[in-house]
Coordinates of C-alpha atoms (C1' of nucleotides) in Angstrom, one line a residue:
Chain A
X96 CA 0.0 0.0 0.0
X97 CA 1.4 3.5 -0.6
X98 CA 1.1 6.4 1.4
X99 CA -1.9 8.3 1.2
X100 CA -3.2 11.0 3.5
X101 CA -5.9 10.1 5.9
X102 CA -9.3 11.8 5.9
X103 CA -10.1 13.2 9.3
X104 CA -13.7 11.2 8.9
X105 CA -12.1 8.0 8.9
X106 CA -10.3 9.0 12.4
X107 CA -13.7 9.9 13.5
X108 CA -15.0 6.4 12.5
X109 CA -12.1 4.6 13.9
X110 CA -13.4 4.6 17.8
X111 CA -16.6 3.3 16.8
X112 CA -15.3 0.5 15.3
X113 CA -13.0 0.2 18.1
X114 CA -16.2 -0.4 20.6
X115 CA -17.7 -2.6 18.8
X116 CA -14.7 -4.9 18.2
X117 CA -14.0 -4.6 21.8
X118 CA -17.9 -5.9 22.6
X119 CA -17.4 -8.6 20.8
X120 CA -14.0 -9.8 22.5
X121 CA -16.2 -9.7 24.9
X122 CA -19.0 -11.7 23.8
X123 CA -15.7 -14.6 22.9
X124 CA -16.4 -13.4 18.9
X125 CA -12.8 -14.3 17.4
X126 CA -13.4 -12.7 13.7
X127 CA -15.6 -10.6 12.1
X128 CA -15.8 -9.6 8.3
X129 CA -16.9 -5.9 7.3
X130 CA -20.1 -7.1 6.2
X131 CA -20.8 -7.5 10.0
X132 CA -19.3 -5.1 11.3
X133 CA -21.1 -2.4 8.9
X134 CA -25.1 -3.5 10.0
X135 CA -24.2 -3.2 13.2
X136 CA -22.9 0.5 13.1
X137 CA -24.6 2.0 10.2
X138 CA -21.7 2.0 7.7
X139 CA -21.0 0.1 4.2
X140 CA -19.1 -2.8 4.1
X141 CA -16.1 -0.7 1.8
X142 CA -16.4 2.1 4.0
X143 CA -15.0 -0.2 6.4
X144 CA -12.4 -1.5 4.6
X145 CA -11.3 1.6 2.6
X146 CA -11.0 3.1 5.7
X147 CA -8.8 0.5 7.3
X148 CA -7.0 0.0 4.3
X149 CA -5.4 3.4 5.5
X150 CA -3.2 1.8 7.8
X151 CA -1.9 -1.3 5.5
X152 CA -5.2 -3.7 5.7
X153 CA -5.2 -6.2 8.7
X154 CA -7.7 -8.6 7.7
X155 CA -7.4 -12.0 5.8
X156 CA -9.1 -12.6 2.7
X157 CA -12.0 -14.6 2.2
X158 CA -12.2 -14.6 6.4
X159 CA -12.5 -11.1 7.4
X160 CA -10.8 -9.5 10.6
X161 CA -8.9 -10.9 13.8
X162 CA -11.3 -9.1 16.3
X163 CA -8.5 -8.9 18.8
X164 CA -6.4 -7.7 15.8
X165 CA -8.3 -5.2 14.7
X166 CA -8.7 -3.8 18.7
X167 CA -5.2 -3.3 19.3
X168 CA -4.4 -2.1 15.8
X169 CA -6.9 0.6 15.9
X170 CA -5.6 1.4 19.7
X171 CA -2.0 1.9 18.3
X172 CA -3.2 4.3 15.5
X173 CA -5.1 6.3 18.1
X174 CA -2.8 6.5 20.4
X175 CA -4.8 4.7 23.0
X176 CA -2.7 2.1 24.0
X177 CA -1.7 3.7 27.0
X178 CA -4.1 5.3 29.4
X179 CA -4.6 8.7 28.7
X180 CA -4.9 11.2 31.4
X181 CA -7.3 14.2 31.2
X182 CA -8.0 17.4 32.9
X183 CA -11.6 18.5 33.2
X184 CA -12.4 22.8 34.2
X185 CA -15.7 23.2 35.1
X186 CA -17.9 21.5 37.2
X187 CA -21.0 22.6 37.1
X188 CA -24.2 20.2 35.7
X189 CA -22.1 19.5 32.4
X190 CA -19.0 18.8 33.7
X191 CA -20.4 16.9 36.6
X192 CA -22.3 14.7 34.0
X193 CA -19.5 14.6 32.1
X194 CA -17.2 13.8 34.9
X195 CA -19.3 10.3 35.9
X196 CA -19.6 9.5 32.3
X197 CA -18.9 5.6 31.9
X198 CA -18.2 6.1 28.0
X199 CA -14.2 6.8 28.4
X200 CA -12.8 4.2 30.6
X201 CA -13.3 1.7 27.4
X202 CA -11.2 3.7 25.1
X203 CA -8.6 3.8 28.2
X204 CA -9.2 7.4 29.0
X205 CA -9.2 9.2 32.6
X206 CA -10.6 12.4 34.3
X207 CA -7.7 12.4 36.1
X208 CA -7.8 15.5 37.5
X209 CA -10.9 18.3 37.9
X210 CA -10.6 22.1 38.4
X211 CA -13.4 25.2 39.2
X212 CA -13.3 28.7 40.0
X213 CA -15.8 28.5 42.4
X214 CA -14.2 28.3 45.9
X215 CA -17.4 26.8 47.4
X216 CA -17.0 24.3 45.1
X217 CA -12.7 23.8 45.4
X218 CA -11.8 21.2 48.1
X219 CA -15.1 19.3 47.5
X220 CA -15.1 15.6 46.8
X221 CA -16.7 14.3 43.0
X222 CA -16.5 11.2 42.0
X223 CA -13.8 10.0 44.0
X224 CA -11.3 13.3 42.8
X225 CA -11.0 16.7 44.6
X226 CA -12.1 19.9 42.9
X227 CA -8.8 22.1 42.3
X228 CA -8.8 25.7 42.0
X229 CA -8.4 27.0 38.9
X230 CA -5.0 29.1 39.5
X231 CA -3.8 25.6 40.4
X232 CA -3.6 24.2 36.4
X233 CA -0.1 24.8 36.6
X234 CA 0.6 21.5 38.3
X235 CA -0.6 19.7 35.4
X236 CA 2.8 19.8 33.5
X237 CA 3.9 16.9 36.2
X238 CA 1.4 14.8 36.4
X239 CA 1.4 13.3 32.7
X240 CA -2.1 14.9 31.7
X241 CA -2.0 16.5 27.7
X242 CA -6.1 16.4 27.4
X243 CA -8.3 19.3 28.7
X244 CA -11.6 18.9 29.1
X245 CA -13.7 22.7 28.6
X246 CA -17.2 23.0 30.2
X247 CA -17.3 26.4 31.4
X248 CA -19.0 29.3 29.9
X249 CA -18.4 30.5 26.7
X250 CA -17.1 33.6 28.0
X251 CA -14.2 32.0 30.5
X252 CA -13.9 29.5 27.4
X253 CA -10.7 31.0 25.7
X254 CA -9.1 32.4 28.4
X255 CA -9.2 28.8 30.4
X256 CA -8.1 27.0 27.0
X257 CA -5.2 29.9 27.0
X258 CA -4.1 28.6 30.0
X259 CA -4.6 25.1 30.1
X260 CA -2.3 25.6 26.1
X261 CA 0.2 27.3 28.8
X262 CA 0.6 24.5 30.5
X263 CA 1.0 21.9 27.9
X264 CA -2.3 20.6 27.1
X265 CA -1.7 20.0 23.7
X266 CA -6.0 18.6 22.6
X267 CA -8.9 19.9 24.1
X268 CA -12.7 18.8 23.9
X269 CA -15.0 21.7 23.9
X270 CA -18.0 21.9 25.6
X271 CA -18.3 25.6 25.5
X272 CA -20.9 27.5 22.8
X273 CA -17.6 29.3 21.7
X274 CA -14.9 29.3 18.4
X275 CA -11.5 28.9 20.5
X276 CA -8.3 30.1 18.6
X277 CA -5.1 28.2 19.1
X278 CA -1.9 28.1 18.0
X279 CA -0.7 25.5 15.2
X280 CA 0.4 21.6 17.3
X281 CA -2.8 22.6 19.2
X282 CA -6.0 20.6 18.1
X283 CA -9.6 21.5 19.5
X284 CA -12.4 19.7 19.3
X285 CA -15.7 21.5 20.5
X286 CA -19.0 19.5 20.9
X287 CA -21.7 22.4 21.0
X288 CA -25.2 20.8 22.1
X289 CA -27.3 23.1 21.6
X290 CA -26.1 23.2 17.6
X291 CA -27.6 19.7 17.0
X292 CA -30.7 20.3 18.5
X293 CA -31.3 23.6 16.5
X294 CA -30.6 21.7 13.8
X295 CA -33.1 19.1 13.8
X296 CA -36.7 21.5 13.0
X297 CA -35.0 21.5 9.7
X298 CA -35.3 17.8 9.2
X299 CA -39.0 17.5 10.2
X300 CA -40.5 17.4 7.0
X301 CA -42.7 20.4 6.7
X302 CA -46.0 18.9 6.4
Chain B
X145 CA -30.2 32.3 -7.7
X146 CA -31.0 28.9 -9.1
X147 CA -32.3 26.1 -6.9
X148 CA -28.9 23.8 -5.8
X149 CA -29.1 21.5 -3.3
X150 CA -27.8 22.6 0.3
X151 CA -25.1 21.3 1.5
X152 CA -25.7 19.6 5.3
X153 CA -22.6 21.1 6.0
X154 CA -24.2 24.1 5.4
X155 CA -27.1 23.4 7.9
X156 CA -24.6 22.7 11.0
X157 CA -22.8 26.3 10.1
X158 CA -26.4 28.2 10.2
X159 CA -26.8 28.2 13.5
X160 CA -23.8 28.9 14.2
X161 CA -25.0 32.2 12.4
X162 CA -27.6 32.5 14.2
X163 CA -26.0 32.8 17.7
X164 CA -23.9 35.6 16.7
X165 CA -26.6 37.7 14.6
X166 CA -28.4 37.8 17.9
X167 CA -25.6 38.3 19.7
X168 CA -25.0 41.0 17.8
X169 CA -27.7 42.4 17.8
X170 CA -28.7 42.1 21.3
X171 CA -25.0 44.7 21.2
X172 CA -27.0 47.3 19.2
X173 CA -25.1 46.2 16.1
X174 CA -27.1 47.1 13.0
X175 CA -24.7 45.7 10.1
X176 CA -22.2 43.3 9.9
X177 CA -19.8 42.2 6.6
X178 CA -19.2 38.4 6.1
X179 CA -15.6 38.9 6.9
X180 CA -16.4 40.4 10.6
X181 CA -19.0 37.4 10.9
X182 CA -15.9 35.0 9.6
X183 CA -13.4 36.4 12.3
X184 CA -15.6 35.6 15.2
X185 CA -16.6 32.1 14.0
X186 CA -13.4 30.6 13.0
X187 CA -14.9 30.3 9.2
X188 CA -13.7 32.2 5.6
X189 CA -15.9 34.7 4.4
X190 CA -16.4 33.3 1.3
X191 CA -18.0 30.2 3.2
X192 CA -20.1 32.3 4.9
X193 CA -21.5 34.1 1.8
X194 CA -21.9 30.3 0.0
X195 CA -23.5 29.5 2.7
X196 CA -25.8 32.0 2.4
X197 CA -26.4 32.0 -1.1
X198 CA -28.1 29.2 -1.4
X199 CA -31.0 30.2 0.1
X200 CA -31.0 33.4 -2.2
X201 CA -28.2 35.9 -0.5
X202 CA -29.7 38.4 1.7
X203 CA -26.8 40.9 2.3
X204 CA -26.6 44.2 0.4
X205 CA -23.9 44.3 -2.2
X206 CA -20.8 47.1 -0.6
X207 CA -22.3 46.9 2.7
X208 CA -23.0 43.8 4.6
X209 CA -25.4 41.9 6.0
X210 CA -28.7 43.3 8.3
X211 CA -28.0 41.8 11.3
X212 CA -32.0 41.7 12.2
X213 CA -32.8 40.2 8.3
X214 CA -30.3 37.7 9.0
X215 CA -31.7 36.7 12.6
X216 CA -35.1 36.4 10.8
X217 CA -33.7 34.6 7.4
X218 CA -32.0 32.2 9.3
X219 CA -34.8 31.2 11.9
X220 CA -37.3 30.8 8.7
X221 CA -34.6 28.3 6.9
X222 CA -34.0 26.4 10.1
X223 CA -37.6 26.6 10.9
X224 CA -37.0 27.9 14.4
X225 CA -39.5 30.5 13.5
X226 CA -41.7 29.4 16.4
X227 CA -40.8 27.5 20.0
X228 CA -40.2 23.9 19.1
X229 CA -40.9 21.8 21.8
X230 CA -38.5 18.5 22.4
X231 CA -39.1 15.4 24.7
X232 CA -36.4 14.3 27.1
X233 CA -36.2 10.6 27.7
X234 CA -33.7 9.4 30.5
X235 CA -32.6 11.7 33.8
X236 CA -29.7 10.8 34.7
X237 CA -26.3 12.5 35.4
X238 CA -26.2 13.4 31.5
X239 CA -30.2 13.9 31.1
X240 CA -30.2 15.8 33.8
X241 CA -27.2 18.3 32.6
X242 CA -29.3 18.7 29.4
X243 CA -32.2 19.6 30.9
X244 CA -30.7 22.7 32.8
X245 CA -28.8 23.6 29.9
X246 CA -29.3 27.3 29.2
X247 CA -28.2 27.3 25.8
X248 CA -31.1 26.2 23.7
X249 CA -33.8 28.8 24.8
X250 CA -31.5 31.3 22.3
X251 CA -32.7 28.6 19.3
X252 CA -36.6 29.1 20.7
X253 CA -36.2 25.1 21.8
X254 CA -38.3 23.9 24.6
X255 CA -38.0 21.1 26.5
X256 CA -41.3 20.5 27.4
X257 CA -41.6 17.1 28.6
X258 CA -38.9 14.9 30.7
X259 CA -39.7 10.9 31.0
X260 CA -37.6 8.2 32.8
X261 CA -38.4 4.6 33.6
X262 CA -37.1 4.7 37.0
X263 CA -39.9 4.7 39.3
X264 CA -38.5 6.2 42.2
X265 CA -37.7 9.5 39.7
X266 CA -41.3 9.5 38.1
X267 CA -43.5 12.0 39.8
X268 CA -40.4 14.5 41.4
X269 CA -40.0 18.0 39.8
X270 CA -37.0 19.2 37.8
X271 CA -36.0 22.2 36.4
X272 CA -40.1 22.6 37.1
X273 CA -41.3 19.3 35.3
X274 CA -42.5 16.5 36.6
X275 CA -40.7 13.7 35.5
X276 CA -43.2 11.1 33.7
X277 CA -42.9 7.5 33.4
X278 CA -42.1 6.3 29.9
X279 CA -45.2 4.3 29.7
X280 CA -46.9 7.8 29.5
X281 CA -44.7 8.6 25.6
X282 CA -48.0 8.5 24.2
X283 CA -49.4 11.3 25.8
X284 CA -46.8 13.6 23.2
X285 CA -48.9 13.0 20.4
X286 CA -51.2 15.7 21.5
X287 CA -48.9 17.9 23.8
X288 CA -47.1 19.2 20.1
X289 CA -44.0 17.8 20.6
X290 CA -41.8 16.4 18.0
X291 CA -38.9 16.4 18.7
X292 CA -37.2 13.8 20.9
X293 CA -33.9 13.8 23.3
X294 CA -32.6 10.7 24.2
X295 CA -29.9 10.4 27.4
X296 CA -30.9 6.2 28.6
X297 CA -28.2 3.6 28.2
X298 CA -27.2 2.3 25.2
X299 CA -29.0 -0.7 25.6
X300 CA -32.5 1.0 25.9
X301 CA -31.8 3.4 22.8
X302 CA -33.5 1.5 19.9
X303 CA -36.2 0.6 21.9
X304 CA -37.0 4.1 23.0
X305 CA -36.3 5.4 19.7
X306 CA -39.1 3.3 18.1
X307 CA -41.8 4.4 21.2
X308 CA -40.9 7.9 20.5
X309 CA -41.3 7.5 16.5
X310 CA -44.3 5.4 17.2
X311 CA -45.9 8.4 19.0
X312 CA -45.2 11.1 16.4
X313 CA -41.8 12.3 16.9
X314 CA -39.7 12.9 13.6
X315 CA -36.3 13.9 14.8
X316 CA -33.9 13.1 17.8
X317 CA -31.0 14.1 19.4
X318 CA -29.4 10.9 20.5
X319 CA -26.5 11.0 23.4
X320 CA -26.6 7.0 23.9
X321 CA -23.7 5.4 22.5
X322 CA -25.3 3.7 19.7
X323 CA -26.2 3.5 15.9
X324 CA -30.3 4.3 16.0
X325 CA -32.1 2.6 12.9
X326 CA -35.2 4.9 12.2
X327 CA -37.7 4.7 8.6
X328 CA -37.9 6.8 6.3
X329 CA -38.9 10.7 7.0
X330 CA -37.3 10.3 10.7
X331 CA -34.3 12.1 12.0
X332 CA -31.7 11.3 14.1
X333 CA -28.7 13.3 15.0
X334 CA -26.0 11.6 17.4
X335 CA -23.6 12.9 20.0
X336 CA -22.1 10.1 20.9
X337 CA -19.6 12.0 23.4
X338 CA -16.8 9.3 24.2
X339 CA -15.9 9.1 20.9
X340 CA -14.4 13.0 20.4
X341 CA -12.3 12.6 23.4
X342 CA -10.9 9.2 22.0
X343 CA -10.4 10.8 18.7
X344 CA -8.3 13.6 21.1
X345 CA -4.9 11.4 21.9
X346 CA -4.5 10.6 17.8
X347 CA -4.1 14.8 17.0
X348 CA -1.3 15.1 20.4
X349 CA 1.4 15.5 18.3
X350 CA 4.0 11.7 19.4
X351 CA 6.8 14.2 20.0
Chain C
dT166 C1' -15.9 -19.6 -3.2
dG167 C1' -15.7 -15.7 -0.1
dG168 C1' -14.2 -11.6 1.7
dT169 C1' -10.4 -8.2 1.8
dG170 C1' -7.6 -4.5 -0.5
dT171 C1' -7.4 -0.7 -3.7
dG172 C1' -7.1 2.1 -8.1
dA173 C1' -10.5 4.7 -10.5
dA174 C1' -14.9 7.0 -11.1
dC175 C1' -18.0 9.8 -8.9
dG176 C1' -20.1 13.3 -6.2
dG177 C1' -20.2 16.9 -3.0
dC178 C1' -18.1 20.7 -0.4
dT179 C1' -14.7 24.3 -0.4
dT180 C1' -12.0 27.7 -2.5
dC181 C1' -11.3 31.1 -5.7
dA182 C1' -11.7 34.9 -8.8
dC183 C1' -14.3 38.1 -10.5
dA184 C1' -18.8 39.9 -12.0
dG185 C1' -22.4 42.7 -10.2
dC186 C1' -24.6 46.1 -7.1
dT187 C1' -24.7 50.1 -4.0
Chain D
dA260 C1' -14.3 51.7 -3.8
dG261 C1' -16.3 48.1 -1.2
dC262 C1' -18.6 43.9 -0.2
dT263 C1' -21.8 40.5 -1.8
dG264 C1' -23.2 36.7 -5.0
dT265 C1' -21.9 32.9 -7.8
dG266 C1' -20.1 30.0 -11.7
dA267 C1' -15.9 27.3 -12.2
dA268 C1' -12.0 24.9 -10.5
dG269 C1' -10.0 22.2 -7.2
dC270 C1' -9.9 19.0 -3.6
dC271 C1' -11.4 15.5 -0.7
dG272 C1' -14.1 11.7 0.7
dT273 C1' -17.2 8.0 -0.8
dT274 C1' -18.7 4.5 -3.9
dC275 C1' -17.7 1.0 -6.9
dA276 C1' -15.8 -2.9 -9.4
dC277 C1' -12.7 -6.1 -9.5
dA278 C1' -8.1 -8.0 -8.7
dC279 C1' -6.2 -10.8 -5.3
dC280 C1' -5.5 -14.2 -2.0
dA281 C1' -6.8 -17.8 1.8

DNA sequence: TGGTGTGAACGGCTTCACAGCT
DNA sequence: AGCTGTGAAGCCGTTCACACCA
C-alpha cells in the first residue's frame, strides 16, 4: 500500500469501530468480516475497509478481521494504547455529568484530575477526585495529563483553554458554545449541544 | 439564484450564524460584513457568503449583512420561527445536565416534557417538570411535541427510539452510545460524546 | 468460493476569482 | 471603492468494481 493521507472522517470512525470490536472480544467473537461489522454501526461494508485500508489492511481474505487484531491495531493508531490522562475545568451540571460518564474508561481514557473557579466548590469531593482551584492548572505539567476537558461558559472559554495551552495541554474537547483560537500543534475539538438540536426543525418534513 | 441542493454542511454552520446575529444584535449592532462574521466564527468569508447563497443571499452588495434580516432569514430556513418543543427521555447524570442547559432557549427550543423509567424518579420535579414515566410517551402525540432527546443507556436506545417515532416524533437528538435505525422521514442526529475525546490522543502530536 | 484490498470514477463541499450592485 | 453573489476549478471523501489471496 502506498502512502496516502488520511481523511479526518475515517479518524472519527475509527473509535466506533473500536467499541464494537471490543464488545465482541467480549462476547468470545474471534473474527468478524466488514459485512458485520457495517449492520451493526450504520456503515458500508467498503467504508470499512477503505477506511482501514489506510493503515496497511489487517484482515485475511475470504475470512474477514482478527477481532482482537483489529482492537489493538486501531488502539495503536489512536494513540490509546496507553491510558490517557485528562483534565476537566468546570464542574457545574455538564462537567459533573461529564465527569461520571462511563463512556471513556473503554477507550482507556481518565478524568484524572478536575478544576473550578468557584471556591465553594474547590476542596469538595466528586466522583472519588477533589475539585482544584483553577490558579492551580499549573501543576498539570507533572502529572502526565495532555487532554483538557472545557465546560465552562463560553465567555471563561478562551481564556481557560489559553491557560490550560500554557501548561501543555496539547487537545482539548470543547463543551463551551464558543470558536477557540489556538496556536498551530494545538487541536480543538468543540461538541456544541445546543447546535444539533437547532438543527433538527429542519429535518421535520414540513408537512 | 438557481435552486442547488444545500449542503448539510451548510445546515450545522447556520446556527452557528444564528447565535452571533443575535448576539450582535442584542449589542445594538445594525450591520455586519461576512468577513467580521468570519473572524468571530473561525470560518472564511467566502464560506459564509456560500453559505448564504443558497437560500438566495440576503446581504446588500458594498455593505454587509442586516443583522436583524439575518436573525429572521436564518430562523425561517432552520424553521425555528416558532418554539419547538423537544421530549427528554432518561434523567440521569447526563439527562439531567441537558435539561438545565441554558443554551437552547437562544434557538426558541423547549423542552417540554422529561420521561424516565425509573420509578423512584417518576413523579419529582426538575428544572419545574415533573418527570413522567415512559409508559406515559403517548401522551406527546397531543402535547405538540416532535422532537425527541434521548440520554438512557445504550442498551434502551433502539427501543425508546421506536416508542418515540411510534408516538409522532420525527427527529432526535441521541446521546446514547449507539447506531439508532429509524424509517424513512425520521431524524436522528447523534452525540455520541466518548468518541471525540478518544479521537483527542491521535491529534497530540508523538513528540 | 468468499471476503479483503485498492485504483478509478464519482459526487459533493470548499476555495477562488471576479462579475455585479450600491 | 467596497462587499456581496456565484459559476468554475480544485480538492477531498465515498462509492464502486474487480483484482487478489486464503
Amino acid at each position: 500500500m502506498r502512502y496516502r493521507r488520511v481523511p479526518d472522517e475515517t479518524i472519527k470512525r475509527l473509535p466506533i469501530y473500536l467499541r464494537r470490536a471490543i464488545h465482541l472480544s467480549q462476547k468470545g467473537v474471534k473474527c468478524v468480516s466488514s459485512a458485520e461489522l457495517a449492520s451493526l454501526l450504520g456503515v458500508t461494508p467498503w467504508q470499512i475497509r477503505k477506511d482501514l485500508s489506510y493503515f496497511g489492511g489487517f484482515g485475511t481474505r475470504g475470512v474477514g478481521y482478527n477481532v482482537d487484531k483489529l482492537i489493538s491495531r486501531i488502539r495503536e493508531i489512536l494513540k490509546l494504547n496507553v491510558v490517557r490522562k485528562a483534565a476537566l475545568v468546570g464542574v457545574g451540571n455538564l462537567g459533573s455529568a461529564i465527569l461520571s460518564y462511563p463512556g471513556f474508561q473503554q477507550y482507556w481514557l481518565d478524568i484524572a484530575a478536575v478544576f473550578d473557579i468557584d471556591k465553594r466548590k474547590v476542596g469538595k469531593k466528586l466522583s472519588g477526585l477533589i475539585i482544584e482551584d483553577v490558579s492551580l492548572l499549573g501543576t498539570l505539567k507533572d502529572r502526565g495529563i495532555n487532554l483538557g476537558i472545557l465546560a465552562v461558559p463560553g465567555e471563561a472559554a478562551q481564556d481557560v483553554a489559553d491557560d490550560l495551552i500554557k501548561v501543555g495541554i496539547k487537545a482539548i474537547l470543547n463543551f463551551a458554545p464558543q470558536y477557540i483560537e489556538v496556536p498551530r500543534g494545538v487541536k480543538v475539538v468543540t461538541i456544541d449541544i445546543a447546535l444539533y438540536l437547532a438543527r433538527l426543525p429542519y429535518y421535520v418534513s414540513s408537512k
